[in-house]
Amino acid sequence: MIKSDLMNWKLIWVFLLFVLLSGCGQRRQPDVEHFQGDVVATLQKPISQSLAEFVSETPPPEIITPQTSTDASTATPAGNLTPTSTGKLTPTSTIFQPTDHPYGVETTPTNNPSQTATPTLKVPDWEGVWNIWYQDSRGSYTAAKLTVEVDGTRLAGSAKIDGVDHSFKGDIFDEGTQVEGEWQTASDTGNFWWRMNTPETFVGSRESRFGFCGNRAAVQPNPCREVPQD
Protein backbone atom coordinates (compact mmCIF):
# COMPACT_ATOMS: atom_id res chain seq x y z
CA MET A 1 0.00 0.00 0.00
CA ILE A 2 2.75 2.36 1.00
CA LYS A 3 4.74 1.39 -2.06
CA SER A 4 1.94 2.21 -4.42
CA ASP A 5 1.52 5.65 -2.86
CA LEU A 6 5.18 6.42 -3.40
CA MET A 7 4.91 5.39 -6.98
CA ASN A 8 1.96 7.70 -7.48
CA TRP A 9 3.85 10.65 -5.96
CA LYS A 10 6.83 9.98 -8.22
CA LEU A 11 4.61 9.96 -11.24
CA ILE A 12 3.02 13.21 -10.16
CA TRP A 13 6.42 14.83 -9.64
CA VAL A 14 7.63 13.55 -13.02
CA PHE A 15 4.53 14.93 -14.68
CA LEU A 16 4.93 18.33 -13.01
CA LEU A 17 8.59 18.42 -13.99
CA PHE A 18 7.64 17.62 -17.56
CA VAL A 19 5.02 20.36 -17.54
CA LEU A 20 7.52 22.88 -16.20
CA LEU A 21 10.15 21.90 -18.73
CA SER A 22 7.69 22.06 -21.60
CA GLY A 23 6.48 25.50 -20.40
CA CYS A 24 10.00 26.87 -20.30
CA GLY A 25 10.66 25.63 -23.81
CA GLN A 26 7.58 27.40 -25.12
CA ARG A 27 8.22 30.71 -23.28
CA ARG A 28 7.37 33.68 -25.59
CA GLN A 29 10.43 35.47 -26.87
CA PRO A 30 10.48 39.27 -26.31
CA ASP A 31 9.37 41.33 -29.27
CA VAL A 32 12.21 42.95 -31.29
CA GLU A 33 11.65 46.57 -32.29
CA HIS A 34 11.73 46.81 -36.07
CA PHE A 35 14.06 49.43 -37.67
CA GLN A 36 11.91 51.79 -39.74
CA GLY A 37 14.68 52.98 -42.11
CA ASP A 38 16.38 51.20 -44.96
CA VAL A 39 18.98 48.65 -44.07
CA VAL A 40 22.38 49.65 -45.49
CA ALA A 41 25.20 47.25 -45.54
CA THR A 42 28.62 48.85 -45.25
CA LEU A 43 31.90 47.34 -46.15
CA GLN A 44 34.92 48.69 -44.39
CA LYS A 45 38.06 49.01 -46.50
CA PRO A 46 41.50 50.22 -45.58
CA ILE A 47 42.10 53.92 -46.36
CA SER A 48 45.08 53.21 -48.61
CA GLN A 49 43.01 50.77 -50.71
CA SER A 50 40.10 53.31 -51.09
CA LEU A 51 42.50 56.09 -52.14
CA ALA A 52 44.17 53.89 -54.72
CA GLU A 53 40.84 52.87 -56.22
CA PHE A 54 39.67 56.58 -56.37
CA VAL A 55 42.84 57.65 -58.17
CA SER A 56 42.69 54.82 -60.66
CA GLU A 57 38.97 55.21 -61.36
CA THR A 58 38.74 59.07 -61.59
CA PRO A 59 39.40 60.24 -65.18
CA PRO A 60 41.73 63.28 -65.61
CA PRO A 61 39.99 66.66 -66.27
CA GLU A 62 39.41 67.42 -69.90
CA ILE A 63 41.61 70.27 -71.21
CA ILE A 64 39.89 72.56 -73.70
CA THR A 65 42.18 74.26 -76.23
CA PRO A 66 40.99 77.35 -78.18
CA GLN A 67 40.45 77.01 -81.91
CA THR A 68 42.91 78.88 -84.13
CA SER A 69 40.84 78.83 -87.28
CA THR A 70 40.68 82.14 -89.15
CA ASP A 71 37.28 81.37 -90.59
CA ALA A 72 34.99 84.37 -90.08
CA SER A 73 32.05 82.10 -89.22
CA THR A 74 33.96 80.60 -86.26
CA ALA A 75 35.73 83.78 -85.08
CA THR A 76 35.13 84.68 -81.47
CA PRO A 77 32.81 87.72 -81.28
CA ALA A 78 33.51 90.63 -78.93
CA GLY A 79 32.46 89.97 -75.36
CA ASN A 80 32.32 86.11 -75.60
CA LEU A 81 34.15 83.74 -73.24
CA THR A 82 37.38 82.15 -74.48
CA PRO A 83 38.72 78.91 -72.94
CA THR A 84 42.28 78.94 -71.58
CA SER A 85 44.81 76.17 -71.17
CA THR A 86 43.73 75.67 -67.56
CA GLY A 87 40.17 74.85 -68.56
CA LYS A 88 38.78 78.17 -67.29
CA LEU A 89 36.74 80.54 -69.37
CA THR A 90 37.86 84.17 -69.57
CA PRO A 91 36.03 87.08 -71.31
CA THR A 92 37.60 88.52 -74.42
CA SER A 93 37.91 92.25 -75.19
CA THR A 94 37.84 92.27 -78.99
CA ILE A 95 36.58 95.59 -80.38
CA PHE A 96 34.81 95.59 -83.72
CA GLN A 97 36.08 98.31 -86.02
CA PRO A 98 34.11 98.87 -89.22
CA THR A 99 36.22 99.40 -92.30
CA ASP A 100 33.58 100.45 -94.81
CA HIS A 101 30.77 102.96 -94.76
CA PRO A 102 27.46 101.08 -94.33
CA TYR A 103 26.07 102.56 -97.52
CA GLY A 104 29.29 102.77 -99.49
CA VAL A 105 29.40 106.57 -99.34
CA GLU A 106 32.77 108.09 -98.66
CA THR A 107 32.70 110.94 -96.18
CA THR A 108 35.19 113.78 -95.95
CA PRO A 109 35.86 115.95 -92.90
CA THR A 110 34.44 119.44 -92.96
CA ASN A 111 35.75 122.60 -91.41
CA ASN A 112 34.70 123.41 -87.89
CA PRO A 113 31.77 125.85 -88.26
CA SER A 114 32.68 127.48 -84.95
CA GLN A 115 35.99 128.69 -86.37
CA THR A 116 35.62 132.11 -87.92
CA ALA A 117 38.23 133.76 -90.03
CA THR A 118 39.92 136.78 -88.52
CA PRO A 119 38.80 139.82 -90.50
CA THR A 120 41.63 141.48 -92.37
CA LEU A 121 41.77 145.25 -92.50
CA LYS A 122 41.66 146.53 -96.03
CA VAL A 123 43.27 149.79 -97.04
CA PRO A 124 42.32 152.07 -94.12
CA ASP A 125 40.11 154.99 -95.02
CA TRP A 126 40.42 157.83 -92.54
CA GLU A 127 38.58 160.41 -94.55
CA GLY A 128 35.03 161.30 -93.65
CA VAL A 129 32.92 162.05 -90.59
CA TRP A 130 33.51 160.20 -87.33
CA ASN A 131 31.73 160.03 -83.99
CA ILE A 132 34.48 160.61 -81.43
CA TRP A 133 34.80 160.33 -77.61
CA TYR A 134 37.30 162.69 -76.06
CA GLN A 135 38.39 162.16 -72.44
CA ASP A 136 39.12 165.27 -70.33
CA SER A 137 41.47 165.67 -67.37
CA ARG A 138 38.67 164.63 -64.97
CA GLY A 139 38.26 161.26 -66.71
CA SER A 140 34.89 162.03 -68.33
CA TYR A 141 34.25 161.41 -72.04
CA THR A 142 32.70 164.07 -74.27
CA ALA A 143 31.07 162.97 -77.53
CA ALA A 144 31.55 165.08 -80.65
CA LYS A 145 31.73 164.99 -84.47
CA LEU A 146 35.12 164.90 -86.20
CA THR A 147 35.56 165.70 -89.91
CA VAL A 148 38.76 164.30 -91.46
CA GLU A 149 40.47 165.08 -94.79
CA VAL A 150 43.38 163.07 -96.18
CA ASP A 151 46.08 164.19 -98.63
CA GLY A 152 48.47 161.31 -99.29
CA THR A 153 49.94 160.52 -95.89
CA ARG A 154 48.88 163.83 -94.37
CA LEU A 155 45.70 164.11 -92.29
CA ALA A 156 43.77 167.17 -91.16
CA GLY A 157 40.63 167.30 -89.06
CA SER A 158 38.36 169.64 -87.12
CA ALA A 159 35.83 169.17 -84.30
CA LYS A 160 33.90 171.22 -81.74
CA ILE A 161 34.43 169.50 -78.40
CA ASP A 162 32.45 170.75 -75.40
CA GLY A 163 31.89 174.03 -77.28
CA VAL A 164 35.58 174.53 -78.07
CA ASP A 165 36.99 174.34 -81.63
CA HIS A 166 39.78 171.81 -82.05
CA SER A 167 42.01 171.27 -85.09
CA PHE A 168 44.08 168.13 -85.77
CA LYS A 169 47.08 167.58 -88.03
CA GLY A 170 49.01 164.32 -88.30
CA ASP A 171 50.93 161.78 -90.36
CA ILE A 172 49.56 158.40 -91.49
CA PHE A 173 51.98 155.47 -91.17
CA ASP A 174 52.23 151.68 -90.60
CA GLU A 175 50.48 150.89 -93.89
CA GLY A 176 47.79 153.46 -93.14
CA THR A 177 46.63 151.90 -89.86
CA GLN A 178 48.01 154.56 -87.48
CA VAL A 179 48.00 158.33 -87.22
CA GLU A 180 50.21 160.46 -85.00
CA GLY A 181 50.05 164.24 -84.74
CA GLU A 182 49.11 167.37 -82.77
CA TRP A 183 45.82 168.97 -81.73
CA GLN A 184 45.29 172.71 -81.11
CA THR A 185 42.74 175.12 -79.69
CA ALA A 186 42.81 178.90 -79.34
CA SER A 187 44.48 178.55 -75.96
CA ASP A 188 46.01 175.08 -75.74
CA THR A 189 47.94 172.42 -77.71
CA GLY A 190 48.77 168.74 -77.31
CA ASN A 191 49.46 165.48 -79.17
CA PHE A 192 47.32 162.52 -80.17
CA TRP A 193 47.65 158.98 -81.51
CA TRP A 194 45.08 156.77 -83.24
CA ARG A 195 45.04 153.13 -84.42
CA MET A 196 42.38 151.82 -86.75
CA ASN A 197 41.36 148.34 -85.49
CA THR A 198 38.38 147.81 -87.84
CA PRO A 199 37.28 149.58 -91.02
CA GLU A 200 34.67 151.41 -88.93
CA THR A 201 36.45 152.13 -85.60
CA PHE A 202 39.69 153.44 -84.17
CA VAL A 203 41.11 153.57 -80.65
CA GLY A 204 43.75 155.90 -79.25
CA SER A 205 44.71 158.52 -76.74
CA ARG A 206 46.00 162.07 -76.28
CA GLU A 207 49.11 162.96 -74.32
CA SER A 208 49.56 159.15 -74.08
CA ARG A 209 47.17 159.29 -71.13
CA PHE A 210 43.56 160.24 -71.89
CA GLY A 211 41.28 158.20 -74.14
CA PHE A 212 40.48 159.39 -77.69
CA CYS A 213 38.54 156.99 -79.98
CA GLY A 214 36.06 157.08 -82.83
CA ASN A 215 33.37 155.08 -84.67
CA ARG A 216 31.45 155.61 -87.89
CA ALA A 217 28.37 154.56 -85.91
CA ALA A 218 27.17 156.28 -82.74
CA VAL A 219 28.55 153.54 -80.45
CA GLN A 220 31.64 154.15 -78.33
CA PRO A 221 34.34 151.49 -78.83
CA ASN A 222 35.11 149.44 -75.75
CA PRO A 223 37.84 149.78 -74.78
CA CYS A 224 38.31 153.29 -76.09
CA ARG A 225 41.66 154.23 -74.59
CA GLU A 226 44.89 152.80 -75.99
CA VAL A 227 48.35 154.33 -75.68
CA PRO A 228 51.07 153.98 -78.35
CA GLN A 229 53.67 151.29 -77.83
CA ASP A 230 57.23 152.63 -77.76
GROMACS .gro file of C-alpha atoms in nm:
model
  230
    1MET     CA    1   0.000   0.000   0.000
    2ILE     CA    2   0.275   0.236   0.100
    3LYS     CA    3   0.474   0.139  -0.206
    4SER     CA    4   0.194   0.221  -0.442
    5ASP     CA    5   0.152   0.565  -0.286
    6LEU     CA    6   0.518   0.642  -0.340
    7MET     CA    7   0.491   0.539  -0.698
    8ASN     CA    8   0.196   0.770  -0.748
    9TRP     CA    9   0.385   1.065  -0.596
   10LYS     CA   10   0.683   0.998  -0.822
   11LEU     CA   11   0.461   0.996  -1.124
   12ILE     CA   12   0.302   1.321  -1.016
   13TRP     CA   13   0.642   1.483  -0.964
   14VAL     CA   14   0.763   1.355  -1.302
   15PHE     CA   15   0.453   1.493  -1.468
   16LEU     CA   16   0.493   1.833  -1.301
   17LEU     CA   17   0.859   1.842  -1.399
   18PHE     CA   18   0.764   1.762  -1.756
   19VAL     CA   19   0.502   2.036  -1.754
   20LEU     CA   20   0.752   2.288  -1.620
   21LEU     CA   21   1.015   2.190  -1.873
   22SER     CA   22   0.769   2.206  -2.160
   23GLY     CA   23   0.648   2.550  -2.040
   24CYS     CA   24   1.000   2.687  -2.030
   25GLY     CA   25   1.066   2.563  -2.381
   26GLN     CA   26   0.758   2.740  -2.512
   27ARG     CA   27   0.822   3.071  -2.328
   28ARG     CA   28   0.737   3.368  -2.559
   29GLN     CA   29   1.043   3.547  -2.687
   30PRO     CA   30   1.048   3.927  -2.631
   31ASP     CA   31   0.937   4.133  -2.927
   32VAL     CA   32   1.221   4.295  -3.129
   33GLU     CA   33   1.165   4.657  -3.229
   34HIS     CA   34   1.173   4.681  -3.607
   35PHE     CA   35   1.406   4.943  -3.767
   36GLN     CA   36   1.191   5.179  -3.974
   37GLY     CA   37   1.468   5.298  -4.211
   38ASP     CA   38   1.638   5.120  -4.496
   39VAL     CA   39   1.898   4.865  -4.407
   40VAL     CA   40   2.238   4.965  -4.549
   41ALA     CA   41   2.520   4.725  -4.554
   42THR     CA   42   2.862   4.885  -4.525
   43LEU     CA   43   3.190   4.734  -4.615
   44GLN     CA   44   3.492   4.869  -4.439
   45LYS     CA   45   3.806   4.901  -4.650
   46PRO     CA   46   4.150   5.022  -4.558
   47ILE     CA   47   4.210   5.392  -4.636
   48SER     CA   48   4.508   5.321  -4.861
   49GLN     CA   49   4.301   5.077  -5.071
   50SER     CA   50   4.010   5.331  -5.109
   51LEU     CA   51   4.250   5.609  -5.214
   52ALA     CA   52   4.417   5.389  -5.472
   53GLU     CA   53   4.084   5.287  -5.622
   54PHE     CA   54   3.967   5.658  -5.637
   55VAL     CA   55   4.284   5.765  -5.817
   56SER     CA   56   4.269   5.482  -6.066
   57GLU     CA   57   3.897   5.521  -6.136
   58THR     CA   58   3.874   5.907  -6.159
   59PRO     CA   59   3.940   6.024  -6.518
   60PRO     CA   60   4.173   6.328  -6.561
   61PRO     CA   61   3.999   6.666  -6.627
   62GLU     CA   62   3.941   6.742  -6.990
   63ILE     CA   63   4.161   7.027  -7.121
   64ILE     CA   64   3.989   7.256  -7.370
   65THR     CA   65   4.218   7.426  -7.623
   66PRO     CA   66   4.099   7.735  -7.818
   67GLN     CA   67   4.045   7.701  -8.191
   68THR     CA   68   4.291   7.888  -8.413
   69SER     CA   69   4.084   7.883  -8.728
   70THR     CA   70   4.068   8.214  -8.915
   71ASP     CA   71   3.728   8.137  -9.059
   72ALA     CA   72   3.499   8.437  -9.008
   73SER     CA   73   3.205   8.210  -8.922
   74THR     CA   74   3.396   8.060  -8.626
   75ALA     CA   75   3.573   8.378  -8.508
   76THR     CA   76   3.513   8.468  -8.147
   77PRO     CA   77   3.281   8.772  -8.128
   78ALA     CA   78   3.351   9.063  -7.893
   79GLY     CA   79   3.246   8.997  -7.536
   80ASN     CA   80   3.232   8.611  -7.560
   81LEU     CA   81   3.415   8.374  -7.324
   82THR     CA   82   3.738   8.215  -7.448
   83PRO     CA   83   3.872   7.891  -7.294
   84THR     CA   84   4.228   7.894  -7.158
   85SER     CA   85   4.481   7.617  -7.117
   86THR     CA   86   4.373   7.567  -6.756
   87GLY     CA   87   4.017   7.485  -6.856
   88LYS     CA   88   3.878   7.817  -6.729
   89LEU     CA   89   3.674   8.054  -6.937
   90THR     CA   90   3.786   8.417  -6.957
   91PRO     CA   91   3.603   8.708  -7.131
   92THR     CA   92   3.760   8.852  -7.442
   93SER     CA   93   3.791   9.225  -7.519
   94THR     CA   94   3.784   9.227  -7.899
   95ILE     CA   95   3.658   9.559  -8.038
   96PHE     CA   96   3.481   9.559  -8.372
   97GLN     CA   97   3.608   9.831  -8.602
   98PRO     CA   98   3.411   9.887  -8.922
   99THR     CA   99   3.622   9.940  -9.230
  100ASP     CA  100   3.358  10.045  -9.481
  101HIS     CA  101   3.077  10.296  -9.476
  102PRO     CA  102   2.746  10.108  -9.433
  103TYR     CA  103   2.607  10.256  -9.752
  104GLY     CA  104   2.929  10.277  -9.949
  105VAL     CA  105   2.940  10.657  -9.934
  106GLU     CA  106   3.277  10.809  -9.866
  107THR     CA  107   3.270  11.094  -9.618
  108THR     CA  108   3.519  11.378  -9.595
  109PRO     CA  109   3.586  11.595  -9.290
  110THR     CA  110   3.444  11.944  -9.296
  111ASN     CA  111   3.575  12.260  -9.141
  112ASN     CA  112   3.470  12.341  -8.789
  113PRO     CA  113   3.177  12.585  -8.826
  114SER     CA  114   3.268  12.748  -8.495
  115GLN     CA  115   3.599  12.869  -8.637
  116THR     CA  116   3.562  13.211  -8.792
  117ALA     CA  117   3.823  13.376  -9.003
  118THR     CA  118   3.992  13.678  -8.852
  119PRO     CA  119   3.880  13.982  -9.050
  120THR     CA  120   4.163  14.148  -9.237
  121LEU     CA  121   4.177  14.525  -9.250
  122LYS     CA  122   4.166  14.653  -9.603
  123VAL     CA  123   4.327  14.979  -9.704
  124PRO     CA  124   4.232  15.207  -9.412
  125ASP     CA  125   4.011  15.499  -9.502
  126TRP     CA  126   4.042  15.783  -9.254
  127GLU     CA  127   3.858  16.041  -9.455
  128GLY     CA  128   3.503  16.130  -9.365
  129VAL     CA  129   3.292  16.205  -9.059
  130TRP     CA  130   3.351  16.020  -8.733
  131ASN     CA  131   3.173  16.003  -8.399
  132ILE     CA  132   3.448  16.061  -8.143
  133TRP     CA  133   3.480  16.033  -7.761
  134TYR     CA  134   3.730  16.269  -7.606
  135GLN     CA  135   3.839  16.216  -7.244
  136ASP     CA  136   3.912  16.527  -7.033
  137SER     CA  137   4.147  16.567  -6.737
  138ARG     CA  138   3.867  16.463  -6.497
  139GLY     CA  139   3.826  16.126  -6.671
  140SER     CA  140   3.489  16.203  -6.833
  141TYR     CA  141   3.425  16.141  -7.204
  142THR     CA  142   3.270  16.407  -7.427
  143ALA     CA  143   3.107  16.297  -7.753
  144ALA     CA  144   3.155  16.508  -8.065
  145LYS     CA  145   3.173  16.499  -8.447
  146LEU     CA  146   3.512  16.490  -8.620
  147THR     CA  147   3.556  16.570  -8.991
  148VAL     CA  148   3.876  16.430  -9.146
  149GLU     CA  149   4.047  16.508  -9.479
  150VAL     CA  150   4.338  16.307  -9.618
  151ASP     CA  151   4.608  16.419  -9.863
  152GLY     CA  152   4.847  16.131  -9.929
  153THR     CA  153   4.994  16.052  -9.589
  154ARG     CA  154   4.888  16.383  -9.437
  155LEU     CA  155   4.570  16.411  -9.229
  156ALA     CA  156   4.377  16.717  -9.116
  157GLY     CA  157   4.063  16.730  -8.906
  158SER     CA  158   3.836  16.964  -8.712
  159ALA     CA  159   3.583  16.917  -8.430
  160LYS     CA  160   3.390  17.122  -8.174
  161ILE     CA  161   3.443  16.950  -7.840
  162ASP     CA  162   3.245  17.075  -7.540
  163GLY     CA  163   3.189  17.403  -7.728
  164VAL     CA  164   3.558  17.453  -7.807
  165ASP     CA  165   3.699  17.434  -8.163
  166HIS     CA  166   3.978  17.181  -8.205
  167SER     CA  167   4.201  17.127  -8.509
  168PHE     CA  168   4.408  16.813  -8.577
  169LYS     CA  169   4.708  16.758  -8.803
  170GLY     CA  170   4.901  16.432  -8.830
  171ASP     CA  171   5.093  16.178  -9.036
  172ILE     CA  172   4.956  15.840  -9.149
  173PHE     CA  173   5.198  15.547  -9.117
  174ASP     CA  174   5.223  15.168  -9.060
  175GLU     CA  175   5.048  15.089  -9.389
  176GLY     CA  176   4.779  15.346  -9.314
  177THR     CA  177   4.663  15.190  -8.986
  178GLN     CA  178   4.801  15.456  -8.748
  179VAL     CA  179   4.800  15.833  -8.722
  180GLU     CA  180   5.021  16.046  -8.500
  181GLY     CA  181   5.005  16.424  -8.474
  182GLU     CA  182   4.911  16.737  -8.277
  183TRP     CA  183   4.582  16.897  -8.173
  184GLN     CA  184   4.529  17.271  -8.111
  185THR     CA  185   4.274  17.512  -7.969
  186ALA     CA  186   4.281  17.890  -7.934
  187SER     CA  187   4.448  17.855  -7.596
  188ASP     CA  188   4.601  17.508  -7.574
  189THR     CA  189   4.794  17.242  -7.771
  190GLY     CA  190   4.877  16.874  -7.731
  191ASN     CA  191   4.946  16.548  -7.917
  192PHE     CA  192   4.732  16.252  -8.017
  193TRP     CA  193   4.765  15.898  -8.151
  194TRP     CA  194   4.508  15.677  -8.324
  195ARG     CA  195   4.504  15.313  -8.442
  196MET     CA  196   4.238  15.182  -8.675
  197ASN     CA  197   4.136  14.834  -8.549
  198THR     CA  198   3.838  14.781  -8.784
  199PRO     CA  199   3.728  14.958  -9.102
  200GLU     CA  200   3.467  15.141  -8.893
  201THR     CA  201   3.645  15.213  -8.560
  202PHE     CA  202   3.969  15.344  -8.417
  203VAL     CA  203   4.111  15.357  -8.065
  204GLY     CA  204   4.375  15.590  -7.925
  205SER     CA  205   4.471  15.852  -7.674
  206ARG     CA  206   4.600  16.207  -7.628
  207GLU     CA  207   4.911  16.296  -7.432
  208SER     CA  208   4.956  15.915  -7.408
  209ARG     CA  209   4.717  15.929  -7.113
  210PHE     CA  210   4.356  16.024  -7.189
  211GLY     CA  211   4.128  15.820  -7.414
  212PHE     CA  212   4.048  15.939  -7.769
  213CYS     CA  213   3.854  15.699  -7.998
  214GLY     CA  214   3.606  15.708  -8.283
  215ASN     CA  215   3.337  15.508  -8.467
  216ARG     CA  216   3.145  15.561  -8.789
  217ALA     CA  217   2.837  15.456  -8.591
  218ALA     CA  218   2.717  15.628  -8.274
  219VAL     CA  219   2.855  15.354  -8.045
  220GLN     CA  220   3.164  15.415  -7.833
  221PRO     CA  221   3.434  15.149  -7.883
  222ASN     CA  222   3.511  14.944  -7.575
  223PRO     CA  223   3.784  14.978  -7.478
  224CYS     CA  224   3.831  15.329  -7.609
  225ARG     CA  225   4.166  15.423  -7.459
  226GLU     CA  226   4.489  15.280  -7.599
  227VAL     CA  227   4.835  15.433  -7.568
  228PRO     CA  228   5.107  15.398  -7.835
  229GLN     CA  229   5.367  15.129  -7.783
  230ASP     CA  230   5.723  15.263  -7.776
   0.00000   0.00000   0.00000
